[in-house]
PDB file of C-alpha atoms in Angstrom:
ATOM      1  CA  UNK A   1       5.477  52.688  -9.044  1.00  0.00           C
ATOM      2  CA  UNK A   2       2.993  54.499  -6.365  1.00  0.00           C
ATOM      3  CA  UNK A   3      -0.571  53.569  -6.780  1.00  0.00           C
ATOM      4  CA  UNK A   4      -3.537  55.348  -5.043  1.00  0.00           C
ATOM      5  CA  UNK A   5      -6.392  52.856  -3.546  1.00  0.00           C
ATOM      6  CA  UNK A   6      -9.368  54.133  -2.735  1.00  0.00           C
ATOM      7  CA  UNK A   7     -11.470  51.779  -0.226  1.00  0.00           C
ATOM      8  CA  UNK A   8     -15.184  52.994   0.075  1.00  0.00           C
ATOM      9  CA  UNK A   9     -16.772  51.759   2.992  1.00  0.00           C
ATOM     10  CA  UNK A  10     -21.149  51.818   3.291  1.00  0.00           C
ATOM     11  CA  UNK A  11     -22.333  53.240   6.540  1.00  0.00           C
ATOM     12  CA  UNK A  12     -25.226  50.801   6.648  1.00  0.00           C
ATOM     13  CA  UNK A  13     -23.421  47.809   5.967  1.00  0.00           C
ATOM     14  CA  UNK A  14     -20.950  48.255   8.931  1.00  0.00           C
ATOM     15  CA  UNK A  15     -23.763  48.905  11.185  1.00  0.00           C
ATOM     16  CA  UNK A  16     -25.565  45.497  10.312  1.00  0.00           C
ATOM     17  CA  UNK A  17     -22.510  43.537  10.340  1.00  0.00           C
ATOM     18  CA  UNK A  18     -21.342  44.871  13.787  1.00  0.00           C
ATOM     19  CA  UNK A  19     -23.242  42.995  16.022  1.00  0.00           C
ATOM     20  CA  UNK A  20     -22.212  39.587  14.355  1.00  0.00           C
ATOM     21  CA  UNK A  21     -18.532  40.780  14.659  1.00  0.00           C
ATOM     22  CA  UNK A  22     -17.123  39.070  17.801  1.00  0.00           C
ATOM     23  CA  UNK A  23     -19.252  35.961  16.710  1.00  0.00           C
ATOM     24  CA  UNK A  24     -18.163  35.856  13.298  1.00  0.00           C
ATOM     25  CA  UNK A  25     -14.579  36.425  13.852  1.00  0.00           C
ATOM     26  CA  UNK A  26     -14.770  33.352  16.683  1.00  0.00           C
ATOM     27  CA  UNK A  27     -15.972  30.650  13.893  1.00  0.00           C
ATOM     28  CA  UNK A  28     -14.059  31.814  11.587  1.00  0.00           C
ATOM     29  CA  UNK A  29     -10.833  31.393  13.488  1.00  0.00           C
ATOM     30  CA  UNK A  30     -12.083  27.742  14.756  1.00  0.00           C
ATOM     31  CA  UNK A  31     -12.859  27.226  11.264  1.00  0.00           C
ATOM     32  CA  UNK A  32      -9.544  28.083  10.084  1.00  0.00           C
ATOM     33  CA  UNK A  33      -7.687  26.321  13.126  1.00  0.00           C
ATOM     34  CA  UNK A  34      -9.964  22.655  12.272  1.00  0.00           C
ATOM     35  CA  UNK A  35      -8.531  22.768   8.791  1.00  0.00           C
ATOM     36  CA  UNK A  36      -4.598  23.771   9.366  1.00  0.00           C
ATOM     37  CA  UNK A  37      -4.883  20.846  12.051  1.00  0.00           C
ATOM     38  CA  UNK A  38      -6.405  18.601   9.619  1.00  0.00           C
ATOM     39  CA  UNK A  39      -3.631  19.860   6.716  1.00  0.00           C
ATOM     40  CA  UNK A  40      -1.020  19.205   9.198  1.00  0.00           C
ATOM     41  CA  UNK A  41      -2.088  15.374   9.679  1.00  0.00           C
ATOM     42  CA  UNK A  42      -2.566  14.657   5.721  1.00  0.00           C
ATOM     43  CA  UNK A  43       0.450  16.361   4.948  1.00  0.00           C
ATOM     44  CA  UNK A  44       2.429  15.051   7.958  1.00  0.00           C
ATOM     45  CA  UNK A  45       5.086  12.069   4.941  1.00  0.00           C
ATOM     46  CA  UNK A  46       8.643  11.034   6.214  1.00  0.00           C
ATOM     47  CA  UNK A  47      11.565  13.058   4.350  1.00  0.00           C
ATOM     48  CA  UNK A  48      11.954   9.866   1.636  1.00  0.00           C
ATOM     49  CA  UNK A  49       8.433  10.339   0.955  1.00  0.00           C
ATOM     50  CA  UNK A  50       8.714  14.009   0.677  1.00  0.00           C
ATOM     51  CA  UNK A  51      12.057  14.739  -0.534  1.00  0.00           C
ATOM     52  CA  UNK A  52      12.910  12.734  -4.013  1.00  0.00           C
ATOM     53  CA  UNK A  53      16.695  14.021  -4.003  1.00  0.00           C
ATOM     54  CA  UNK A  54      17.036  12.165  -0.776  1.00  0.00           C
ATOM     55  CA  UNK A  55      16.190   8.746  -2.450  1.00  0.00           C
ATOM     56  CA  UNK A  56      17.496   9.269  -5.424  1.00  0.00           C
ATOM     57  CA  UNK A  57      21.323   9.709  -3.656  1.00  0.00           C
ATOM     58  CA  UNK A  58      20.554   6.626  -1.684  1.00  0.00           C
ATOM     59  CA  UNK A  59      20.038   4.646  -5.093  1.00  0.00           C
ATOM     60  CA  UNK A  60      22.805   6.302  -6.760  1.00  0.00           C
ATOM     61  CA  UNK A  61      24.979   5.124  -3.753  1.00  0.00           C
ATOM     62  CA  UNK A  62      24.051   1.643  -3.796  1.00  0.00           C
ATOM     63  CA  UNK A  63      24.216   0.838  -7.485  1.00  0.00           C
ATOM     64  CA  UNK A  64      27.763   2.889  -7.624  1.00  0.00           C
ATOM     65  CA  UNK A  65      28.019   0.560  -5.019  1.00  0.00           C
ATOM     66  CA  UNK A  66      27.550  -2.397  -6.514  1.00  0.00           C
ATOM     67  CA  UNK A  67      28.644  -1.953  -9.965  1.00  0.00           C
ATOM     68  CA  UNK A  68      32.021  -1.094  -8.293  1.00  0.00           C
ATOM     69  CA  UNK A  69      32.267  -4.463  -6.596  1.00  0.00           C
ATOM     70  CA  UNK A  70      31.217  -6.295  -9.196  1.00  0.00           C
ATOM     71  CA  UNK A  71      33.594  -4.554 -11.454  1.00  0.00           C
ATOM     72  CA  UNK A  72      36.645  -5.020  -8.825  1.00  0.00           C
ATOM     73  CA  UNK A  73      35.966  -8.375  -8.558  1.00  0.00           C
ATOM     74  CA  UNK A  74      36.202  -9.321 -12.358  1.00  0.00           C
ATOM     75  CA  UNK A  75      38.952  -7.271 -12.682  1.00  0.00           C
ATOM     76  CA  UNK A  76      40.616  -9.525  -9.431  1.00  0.00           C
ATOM     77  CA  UNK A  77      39.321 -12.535 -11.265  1.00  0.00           C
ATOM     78  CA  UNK A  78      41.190 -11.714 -14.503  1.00  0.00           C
ATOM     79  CA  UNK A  79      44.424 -11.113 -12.911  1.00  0.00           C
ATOM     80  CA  UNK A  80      43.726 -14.255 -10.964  1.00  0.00           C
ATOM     81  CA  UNK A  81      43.914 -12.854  -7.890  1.00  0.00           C
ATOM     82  CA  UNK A  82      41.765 -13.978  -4.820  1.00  0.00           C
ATOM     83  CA  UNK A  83      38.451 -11.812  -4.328  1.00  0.00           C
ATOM     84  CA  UNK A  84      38.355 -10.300  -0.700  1.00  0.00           C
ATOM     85  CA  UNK A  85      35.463 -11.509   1.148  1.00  0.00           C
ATOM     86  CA  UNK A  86      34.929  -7.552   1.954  1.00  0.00           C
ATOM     87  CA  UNK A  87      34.178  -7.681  -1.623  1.00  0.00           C
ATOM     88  CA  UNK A  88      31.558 -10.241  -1.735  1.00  0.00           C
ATOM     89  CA  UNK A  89      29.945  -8.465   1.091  1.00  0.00           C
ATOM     90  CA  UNK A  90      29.900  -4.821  -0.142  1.00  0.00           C
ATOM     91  CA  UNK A  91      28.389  -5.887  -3.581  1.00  0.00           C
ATOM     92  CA  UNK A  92      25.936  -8.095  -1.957  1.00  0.00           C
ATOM     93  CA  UNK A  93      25.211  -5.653   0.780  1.00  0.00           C
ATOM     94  CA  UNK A  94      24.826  -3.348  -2.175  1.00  0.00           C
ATOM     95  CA  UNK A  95      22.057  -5.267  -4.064  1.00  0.00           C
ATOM     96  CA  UNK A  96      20.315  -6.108  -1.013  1.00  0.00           C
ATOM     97  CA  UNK A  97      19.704  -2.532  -0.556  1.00  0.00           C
ATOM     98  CA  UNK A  98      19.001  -1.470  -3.931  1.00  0.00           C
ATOM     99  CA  UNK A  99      16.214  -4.631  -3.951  1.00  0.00           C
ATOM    100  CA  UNK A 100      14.562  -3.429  -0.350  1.00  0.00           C
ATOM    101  CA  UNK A 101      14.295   0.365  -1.695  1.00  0.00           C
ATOM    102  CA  UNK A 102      13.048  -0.569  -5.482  1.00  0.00           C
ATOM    103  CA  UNK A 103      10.841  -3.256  -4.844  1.00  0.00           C
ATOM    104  CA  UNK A 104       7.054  -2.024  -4.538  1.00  0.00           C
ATOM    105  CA  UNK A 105       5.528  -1.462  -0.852  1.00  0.00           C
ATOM    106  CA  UNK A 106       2.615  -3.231   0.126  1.00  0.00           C
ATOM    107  CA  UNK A 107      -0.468  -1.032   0.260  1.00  0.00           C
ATOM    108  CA  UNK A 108      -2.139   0.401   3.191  1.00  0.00           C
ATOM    109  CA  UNK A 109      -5.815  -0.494   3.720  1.00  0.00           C
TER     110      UNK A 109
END
């Protein structure tokens, strides 16, 4: 679909507003370079903090993780079989892990 714009532009206006020109267009652009610097430094978060999917693979790793170990080794235990120490170590490795990433971080002052 074409449309037809029609821009009217007032002689007088231009005229007034020419002078300030040059002057206007250098604040604005230091204007608008002070706040993208000052965006770029509030928005400037690791990829866990900015990415959810990343963290929520991590957790999903860990607790498959562990619930696998922890099921292998009362499945070993039934049979009564000896649990691998690789075992122990994987599940415990596991819930280490899961404990560092769920437990609340200190906040910043």
């Amino acid at each position: 679909m074409k449309r037809n714009i029609i821009i009217s532009i007032d002689p007088e206006t231009l005229e007034i507003q020419q002078p300030n020109t040059v002057s206007s267009l250098q604040e604005f652009a230091s204007e608008i370079s002070t706040e993208i610097t000052e965006k770029e430094d509030s928005n400037m978060q690791t990829p866990l903090q900015s990415d959810r999917w990343i963290y929520r693979i991590v957790v999903g790793a860990l607790a498959l993780t562990l619930v696998s170990s922890v099921g292998g080794a009362v499945y070993l235990q039934a049979k009564g079989e000896e649990i691998p120490d690789i075992l122990t170590a994987l599940g415990s490795g596991a819930l280490g892990g899961l404990a560092g990433l769920l437990a609340p971080t200190p906040a910043k002052e």
